[in-house]
Coordinates of C-alpha atoms and ligand atoms in Angstrom, one line a residue:
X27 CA 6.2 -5.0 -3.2
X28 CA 3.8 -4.2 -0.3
X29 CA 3.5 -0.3 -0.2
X30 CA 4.0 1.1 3.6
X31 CA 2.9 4.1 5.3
X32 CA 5.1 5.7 7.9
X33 CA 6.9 2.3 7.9
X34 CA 3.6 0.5 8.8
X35 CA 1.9 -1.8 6.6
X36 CA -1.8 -0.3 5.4
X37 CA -3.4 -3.2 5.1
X38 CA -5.7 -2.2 2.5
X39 CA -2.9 -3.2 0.3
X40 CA -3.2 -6.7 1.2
X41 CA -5.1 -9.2 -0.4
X42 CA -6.9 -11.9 2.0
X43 CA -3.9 -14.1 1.5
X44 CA -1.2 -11.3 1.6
X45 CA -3.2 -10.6 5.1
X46 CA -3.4 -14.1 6.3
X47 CA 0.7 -14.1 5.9
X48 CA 1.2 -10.8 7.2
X49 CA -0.4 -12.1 10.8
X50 CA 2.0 -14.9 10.4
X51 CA 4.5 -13.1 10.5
X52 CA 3.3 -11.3 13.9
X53 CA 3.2 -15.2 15.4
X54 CA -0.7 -15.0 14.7
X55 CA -2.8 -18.2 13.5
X56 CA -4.0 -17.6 10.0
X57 CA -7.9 -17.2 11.2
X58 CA -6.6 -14.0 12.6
X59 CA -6.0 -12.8 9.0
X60 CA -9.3 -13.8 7.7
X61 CA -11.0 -12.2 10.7
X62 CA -9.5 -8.5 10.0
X63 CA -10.3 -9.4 6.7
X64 CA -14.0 -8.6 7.6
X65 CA -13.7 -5.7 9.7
X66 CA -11.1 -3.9 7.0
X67 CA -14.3 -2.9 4.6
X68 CA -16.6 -2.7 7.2
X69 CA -18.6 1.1 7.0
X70 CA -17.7 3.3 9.8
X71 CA -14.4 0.8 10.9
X72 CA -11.1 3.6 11.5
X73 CA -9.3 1.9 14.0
X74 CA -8.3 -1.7 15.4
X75 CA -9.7 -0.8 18.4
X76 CA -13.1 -1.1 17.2
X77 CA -12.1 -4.6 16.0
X78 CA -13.9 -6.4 19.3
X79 CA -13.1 -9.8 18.8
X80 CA -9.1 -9.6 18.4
X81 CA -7.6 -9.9 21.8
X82 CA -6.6 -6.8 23.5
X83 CA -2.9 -6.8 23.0
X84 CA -2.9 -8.4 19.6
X85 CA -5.0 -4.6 18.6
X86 CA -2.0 -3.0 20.2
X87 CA 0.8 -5.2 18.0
X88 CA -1.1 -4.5 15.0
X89 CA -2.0 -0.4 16.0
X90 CA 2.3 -0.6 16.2
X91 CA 3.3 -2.6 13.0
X92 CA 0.2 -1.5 10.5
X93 CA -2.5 0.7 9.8
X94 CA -5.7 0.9 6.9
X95 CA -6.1 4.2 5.2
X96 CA -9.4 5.9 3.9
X97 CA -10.1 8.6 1.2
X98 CA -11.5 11.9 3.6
X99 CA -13.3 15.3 2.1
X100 CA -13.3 14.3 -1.1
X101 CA -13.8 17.0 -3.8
X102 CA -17.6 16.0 -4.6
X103 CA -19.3 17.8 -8.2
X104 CA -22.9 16.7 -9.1
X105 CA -23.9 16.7 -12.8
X106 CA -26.9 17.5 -13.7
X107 CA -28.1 13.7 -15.1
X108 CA -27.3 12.9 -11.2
X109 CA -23.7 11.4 -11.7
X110 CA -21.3 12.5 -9.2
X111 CA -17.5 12.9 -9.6
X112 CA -15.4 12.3 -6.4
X113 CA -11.9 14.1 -6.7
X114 CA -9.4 12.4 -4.1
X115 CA -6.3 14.1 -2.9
X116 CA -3.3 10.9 -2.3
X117 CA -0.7 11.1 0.4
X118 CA 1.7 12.6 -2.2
X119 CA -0.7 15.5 -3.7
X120 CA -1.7 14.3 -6.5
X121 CA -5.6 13.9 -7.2
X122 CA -7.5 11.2 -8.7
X123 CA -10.9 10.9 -9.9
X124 CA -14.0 8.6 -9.9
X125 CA -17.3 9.1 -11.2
X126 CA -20.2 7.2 -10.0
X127 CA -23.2 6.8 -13.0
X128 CA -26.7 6.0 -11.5
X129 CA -29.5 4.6 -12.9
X130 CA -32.6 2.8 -11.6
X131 CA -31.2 -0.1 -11.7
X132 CA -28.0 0.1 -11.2
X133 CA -24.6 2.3 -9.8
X134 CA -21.7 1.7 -12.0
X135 CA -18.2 3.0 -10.3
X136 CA -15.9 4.4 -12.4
X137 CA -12.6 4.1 -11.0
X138 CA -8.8 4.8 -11.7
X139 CA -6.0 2.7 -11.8
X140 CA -3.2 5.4 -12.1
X141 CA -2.5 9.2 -11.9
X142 CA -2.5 10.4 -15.5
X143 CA -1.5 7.8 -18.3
X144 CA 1.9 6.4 -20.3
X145 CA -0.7 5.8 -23.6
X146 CA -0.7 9.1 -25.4
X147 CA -4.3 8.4 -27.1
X148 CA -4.6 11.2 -29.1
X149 CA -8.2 12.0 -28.1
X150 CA -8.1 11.4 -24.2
X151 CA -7.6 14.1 -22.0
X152 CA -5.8 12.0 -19.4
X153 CA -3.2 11.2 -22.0
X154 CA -2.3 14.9 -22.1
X155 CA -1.5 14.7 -18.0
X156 CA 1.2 12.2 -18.9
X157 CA 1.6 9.2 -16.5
X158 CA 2.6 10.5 -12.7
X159 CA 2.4 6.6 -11.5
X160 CA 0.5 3.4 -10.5
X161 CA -2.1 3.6 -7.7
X162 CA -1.8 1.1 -5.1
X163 CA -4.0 -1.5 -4.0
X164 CA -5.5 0.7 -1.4
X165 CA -6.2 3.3 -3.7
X166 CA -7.8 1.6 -5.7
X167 CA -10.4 0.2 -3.5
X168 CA -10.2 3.2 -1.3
X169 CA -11.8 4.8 -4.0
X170 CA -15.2 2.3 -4.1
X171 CA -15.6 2.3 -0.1
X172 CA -15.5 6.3 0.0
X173 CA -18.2 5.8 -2.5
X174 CA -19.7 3.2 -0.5
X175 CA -20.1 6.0 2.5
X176 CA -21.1 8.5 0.5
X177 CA -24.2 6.4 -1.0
X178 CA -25.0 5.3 2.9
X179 CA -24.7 8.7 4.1
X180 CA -27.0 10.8 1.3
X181 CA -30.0 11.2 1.9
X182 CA -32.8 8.7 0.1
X183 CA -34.8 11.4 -1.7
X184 CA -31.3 12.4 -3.8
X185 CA -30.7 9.1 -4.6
X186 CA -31.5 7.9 -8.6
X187 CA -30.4 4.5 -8.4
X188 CA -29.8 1.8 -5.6
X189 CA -27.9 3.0 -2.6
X190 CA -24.7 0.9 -2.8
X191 CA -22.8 0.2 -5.9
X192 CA -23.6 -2.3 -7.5
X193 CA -21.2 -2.2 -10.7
X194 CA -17.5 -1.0 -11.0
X195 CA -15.6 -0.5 -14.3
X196 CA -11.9 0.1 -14.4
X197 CA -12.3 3.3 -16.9
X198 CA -11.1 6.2 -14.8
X199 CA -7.9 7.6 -15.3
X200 CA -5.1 5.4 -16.7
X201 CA -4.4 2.1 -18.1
X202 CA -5.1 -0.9 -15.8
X203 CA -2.5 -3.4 -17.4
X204 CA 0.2 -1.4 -17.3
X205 CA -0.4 -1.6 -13.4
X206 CA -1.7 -5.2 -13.6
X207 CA -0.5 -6.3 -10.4
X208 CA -2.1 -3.6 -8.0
X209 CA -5.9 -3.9 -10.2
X210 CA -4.9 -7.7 -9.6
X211 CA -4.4 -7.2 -5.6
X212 CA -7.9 -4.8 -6.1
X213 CA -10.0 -7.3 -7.5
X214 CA -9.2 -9.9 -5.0
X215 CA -10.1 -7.7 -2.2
X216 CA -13.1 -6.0 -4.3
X217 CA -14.5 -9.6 -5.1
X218 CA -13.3 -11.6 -1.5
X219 CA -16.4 -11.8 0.6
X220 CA -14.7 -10.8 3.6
X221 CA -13.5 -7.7 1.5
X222 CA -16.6 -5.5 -0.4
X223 CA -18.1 -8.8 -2.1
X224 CA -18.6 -7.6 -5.6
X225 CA -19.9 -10.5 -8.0
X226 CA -17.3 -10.6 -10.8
X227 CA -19.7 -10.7 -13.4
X228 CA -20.5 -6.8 -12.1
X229 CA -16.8 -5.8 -13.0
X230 CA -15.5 -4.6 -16.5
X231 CA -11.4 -4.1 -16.7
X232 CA -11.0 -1.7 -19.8
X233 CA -7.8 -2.1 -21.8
X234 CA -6.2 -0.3 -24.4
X235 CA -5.0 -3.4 -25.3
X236 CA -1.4 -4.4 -23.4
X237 CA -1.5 -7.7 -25.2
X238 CA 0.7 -10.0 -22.6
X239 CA -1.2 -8.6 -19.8
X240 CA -4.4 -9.3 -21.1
X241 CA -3.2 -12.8 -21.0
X242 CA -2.2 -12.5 -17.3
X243 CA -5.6 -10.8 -15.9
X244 CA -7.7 -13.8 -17.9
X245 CA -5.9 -16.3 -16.2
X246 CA -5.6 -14.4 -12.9
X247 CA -9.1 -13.1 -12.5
X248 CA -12.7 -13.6 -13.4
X249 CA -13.7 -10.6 -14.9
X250 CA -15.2 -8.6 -18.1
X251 CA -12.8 -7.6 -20.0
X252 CA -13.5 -4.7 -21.8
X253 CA -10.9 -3.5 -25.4
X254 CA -10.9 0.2 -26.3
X255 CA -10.0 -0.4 -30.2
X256 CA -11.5 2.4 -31.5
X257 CA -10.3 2.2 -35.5
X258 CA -10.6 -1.0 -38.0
X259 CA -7.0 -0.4 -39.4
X260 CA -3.5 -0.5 -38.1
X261 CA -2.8 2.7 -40.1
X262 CA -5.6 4.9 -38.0
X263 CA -5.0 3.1 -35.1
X264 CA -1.1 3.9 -34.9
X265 CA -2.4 7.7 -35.0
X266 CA -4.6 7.3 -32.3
X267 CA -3.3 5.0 -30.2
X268 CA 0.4 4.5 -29.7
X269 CA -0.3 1.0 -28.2
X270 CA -1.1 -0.1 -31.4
X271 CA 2.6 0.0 -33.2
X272 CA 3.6 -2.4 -30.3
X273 CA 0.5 -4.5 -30.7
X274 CA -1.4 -4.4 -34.1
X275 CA -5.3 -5.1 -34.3
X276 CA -4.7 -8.9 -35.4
X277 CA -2.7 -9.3 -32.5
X278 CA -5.3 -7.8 -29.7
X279 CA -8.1 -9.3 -31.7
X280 CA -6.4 -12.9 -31.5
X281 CA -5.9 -11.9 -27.5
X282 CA -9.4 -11.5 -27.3
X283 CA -10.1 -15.1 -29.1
X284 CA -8.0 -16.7 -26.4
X285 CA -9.1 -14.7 -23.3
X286 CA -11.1 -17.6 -21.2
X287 CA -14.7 -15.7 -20.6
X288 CA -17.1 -17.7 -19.5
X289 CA -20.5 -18.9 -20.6
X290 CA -22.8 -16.2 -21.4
X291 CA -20.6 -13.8 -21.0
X292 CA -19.3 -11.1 -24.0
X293 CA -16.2 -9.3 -24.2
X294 CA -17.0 -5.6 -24.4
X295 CA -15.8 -3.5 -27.5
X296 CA -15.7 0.3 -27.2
X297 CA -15.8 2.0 -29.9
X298 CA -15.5 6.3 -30.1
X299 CA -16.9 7.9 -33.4
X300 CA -14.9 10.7 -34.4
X301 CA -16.0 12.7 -37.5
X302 CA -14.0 12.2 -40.5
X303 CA -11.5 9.5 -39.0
X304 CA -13.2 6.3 -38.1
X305 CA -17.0 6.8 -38.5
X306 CA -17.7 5.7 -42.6
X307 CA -20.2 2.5 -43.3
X308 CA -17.4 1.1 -44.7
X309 CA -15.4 0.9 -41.8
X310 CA -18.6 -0.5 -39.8
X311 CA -18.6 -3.3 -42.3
X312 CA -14.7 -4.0 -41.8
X313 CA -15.6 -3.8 -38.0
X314 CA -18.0 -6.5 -38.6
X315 CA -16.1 -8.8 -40.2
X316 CA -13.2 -8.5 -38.2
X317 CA -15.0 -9.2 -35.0
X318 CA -16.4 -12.3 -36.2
X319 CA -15.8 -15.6 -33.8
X320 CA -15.5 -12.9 -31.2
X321 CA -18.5 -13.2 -28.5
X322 CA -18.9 -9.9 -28.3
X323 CA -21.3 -6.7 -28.1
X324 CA -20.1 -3.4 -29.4
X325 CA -20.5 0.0 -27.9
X326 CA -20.1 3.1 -29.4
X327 CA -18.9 5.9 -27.9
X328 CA -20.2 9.3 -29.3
X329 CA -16.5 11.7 -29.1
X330 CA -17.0 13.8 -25.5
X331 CA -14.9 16.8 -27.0
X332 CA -13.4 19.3 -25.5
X333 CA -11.2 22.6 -26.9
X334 CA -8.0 21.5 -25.8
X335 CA -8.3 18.4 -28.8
X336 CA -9.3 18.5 -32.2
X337 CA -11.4 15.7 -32.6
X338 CA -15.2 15.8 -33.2
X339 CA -18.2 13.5 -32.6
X340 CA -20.0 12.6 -35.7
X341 CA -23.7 13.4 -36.6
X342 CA -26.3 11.8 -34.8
X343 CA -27.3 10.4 -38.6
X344 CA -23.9 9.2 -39.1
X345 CA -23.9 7.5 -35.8
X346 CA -26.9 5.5 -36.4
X347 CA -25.9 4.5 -39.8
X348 CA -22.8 2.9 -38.4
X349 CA -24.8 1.0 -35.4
X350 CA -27.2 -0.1 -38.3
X351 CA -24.4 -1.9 -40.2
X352 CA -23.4 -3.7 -37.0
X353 CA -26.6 -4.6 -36.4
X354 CA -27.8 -5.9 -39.8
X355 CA -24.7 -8.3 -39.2
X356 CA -26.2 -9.4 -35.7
X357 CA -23.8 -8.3 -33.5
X358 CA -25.5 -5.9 -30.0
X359 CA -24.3 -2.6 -30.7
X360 CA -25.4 0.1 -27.9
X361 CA -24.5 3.8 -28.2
X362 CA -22.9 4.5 -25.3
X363 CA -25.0 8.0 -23.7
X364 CA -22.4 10.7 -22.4
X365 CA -22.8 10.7 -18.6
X366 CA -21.8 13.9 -16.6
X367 CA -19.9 15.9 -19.3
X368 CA -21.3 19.0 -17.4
X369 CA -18.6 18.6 -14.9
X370 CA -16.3 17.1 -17.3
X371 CA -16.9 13.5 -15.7
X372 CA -17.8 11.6 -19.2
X373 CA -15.0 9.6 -21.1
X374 CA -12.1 10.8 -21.7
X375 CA -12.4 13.8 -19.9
X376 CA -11.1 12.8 -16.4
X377 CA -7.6 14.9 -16.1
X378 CA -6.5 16.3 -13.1
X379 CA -4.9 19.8 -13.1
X380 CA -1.7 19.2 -10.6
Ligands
SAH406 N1 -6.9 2.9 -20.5 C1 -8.1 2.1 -20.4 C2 -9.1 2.6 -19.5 C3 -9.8 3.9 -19.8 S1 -11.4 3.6 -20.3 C4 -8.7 2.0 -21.9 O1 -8.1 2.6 -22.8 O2 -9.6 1.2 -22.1 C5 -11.9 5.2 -20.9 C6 -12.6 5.0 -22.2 O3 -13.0 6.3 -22.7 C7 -11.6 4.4 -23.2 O4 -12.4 3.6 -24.1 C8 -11.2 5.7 -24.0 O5 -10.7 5.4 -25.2 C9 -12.5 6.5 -24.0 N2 -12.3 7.9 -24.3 C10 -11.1 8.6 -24.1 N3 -11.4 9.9 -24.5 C11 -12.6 10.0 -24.9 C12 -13.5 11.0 -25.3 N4 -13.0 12.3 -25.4 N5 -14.7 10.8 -25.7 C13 -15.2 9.5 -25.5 N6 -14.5 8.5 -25.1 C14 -13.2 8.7 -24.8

């Protein structure tokens, strides 16, 4: 279903072949489609009138029948290491967040794909928000073009890494595949060349491992797929992560054997240490063999605590013990540096207060 806005479509939520039919519908050729296409995700575009090569009256049918919508004043905090978290207020109240991690190379977007979270992981803070609902297409890539503005519009001297983004990763708030068909609608727009023209080897979807779904994005989109599994046995895993008493370990891992990923490229396993629950050599070896026949690198992800949740990261010692294991079996294993946890921006931290 294609969200409105004061009954007029916001064309943001429409893919380029969604658009294509939508100016169909107004007795339009489908060039027409593919034409807004390009001025939607231009910088600095706020109204069809701007939109110079559509004829006159056709501006006025579309000004009447839809309208594109943009993320304004959002609630900007700098960390110290230079990433910035971008707090957006939706038409409804609710806020979302997105963090935006520079390095010298790079600018990796970290976006959300819902307000709050239906998992219940028992380390994330967005799991204590519970799940408020799905963000739409437009809010979703909303999200990356006020980033987009913000990197044009800050001044050079400020800037750590390129100034556009160059990466995007689907690990904000929520659980992509439980709102598979928006992140779907996203990517198309996100990757469409007429849209923000993001090579899909630049974008990681993180799961918590919705089985069937994970089947649907591999055959309906090109991207790096990224599994949060987090524990080597269904027995820890059920404590941690609900998910995993609907689908076991042996069922996500087999998901992962048959999700098509192209040559060269690895399926992404995160991994947080917490003390005391998930973090012993021995379960590094079980890791290790159980991700065998999977191309695949490994990250670990030191626990961000926080008071409101038990859980602890483990020593730096035990940390590096545990990447050694991996690997001594040959597998790329990178500890994953917390990013921004100053202004509670690093993983699992993202939660807003409404
Ligand atoms: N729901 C998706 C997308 C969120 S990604 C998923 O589960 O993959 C956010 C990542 O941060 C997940 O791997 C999540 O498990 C991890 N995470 C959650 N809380 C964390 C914390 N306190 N410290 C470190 N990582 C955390």
């Amino acid at each position: 279903m294609i969200e409105q806005r004061n009954n007029k479509t916001d064309l943001k939520n429409l893919s380029q072949d969604q658009l294509v039919e939508f100016v169909e519908g107004l007795g339009q050729p489908a060039f027409r489609g593919r034409q807004i296409m390009s001025w939607l995700y231009r910088p600095g575009i706020t109204d069809f009138e701007q939109m110079t090569d559509l004829a006159k009256i056709f501006r006025k049918v579309l000004a009447e029948n839809a309208c594109f919508s943009h993320f304004h004043n959002p609630v900007i905090e700098r960390a110290e290491d230079g990433c910035v978290k971008f707090g957006f207020k939706l038409d409804d109240g609710f806020m979302i967040e997105t963090v935006l991690i520079p390095e010298p190379d790079r600018n990796t977007l970290c976006i959300s794909s819902q307000v709050g979270c239906a998992m219940k992981c028992a380390f994330c803070l967005t799991g204590t928000m519970g799940f408020k609902r799905n963000l739409t297409p437009a809010e979703i890539v909303n999200q990356v073009c006020a980033v987009r503005d913000f990197l044009i519009n800050e001044p050079r001297e400020n800037l750590i890494g390129p100034d556009r983004v160059t990466n995007l990763v689907y690990m904000g708030m929520g659980e992509p595949l439980n709102n598979t068909e928006n992140v779907l609608t996203s990517l198309s727009i996100i990757q469409e060349q007429k849209g923000l023209d993001m090579a899909s080897r630049r974008i990681t979807v993180s799961t918590c491992g919705i089985v069937p779904q994970m089947k649907r994005l591999g055959e309906e989109a090109n991207v790096n797929l990224a599994i949060s599994l987090h524990a080597v046995d269904d027995e820890t895993r059920n404590t941690l992560m609900p998910v995993n008493h609907k689908y076991s370990i042996d069922e996500l891992l087999e998901a992962c054997r048959q999700y098509p990923i192209q040559k060269r490229k690895r399926i992404m396993f995160e991994y947080i240490l917490l003390a005391g629950i998930n973090d012993t050599d021995n379960e590094a070896r079980i890791l290790a063999k159980k991700l065998r026949n999977i191309p695949c690198k490994i990250n670990l992800i030191p626990y961000n605590e926080s008071p409101e949740l038990p859980y602890k990261s483990p020593s730096k010692k035990r940390i590096l013990s545990f990447q050694n294991i991996l690997r001594e079996a040959k597998y790329s294993v990178f500890i994953r540096s917390s990013r921004g946890s100053d202004i509670s921006a690093a993983c699992g931290q993202l939660a807003s207060k409404n």
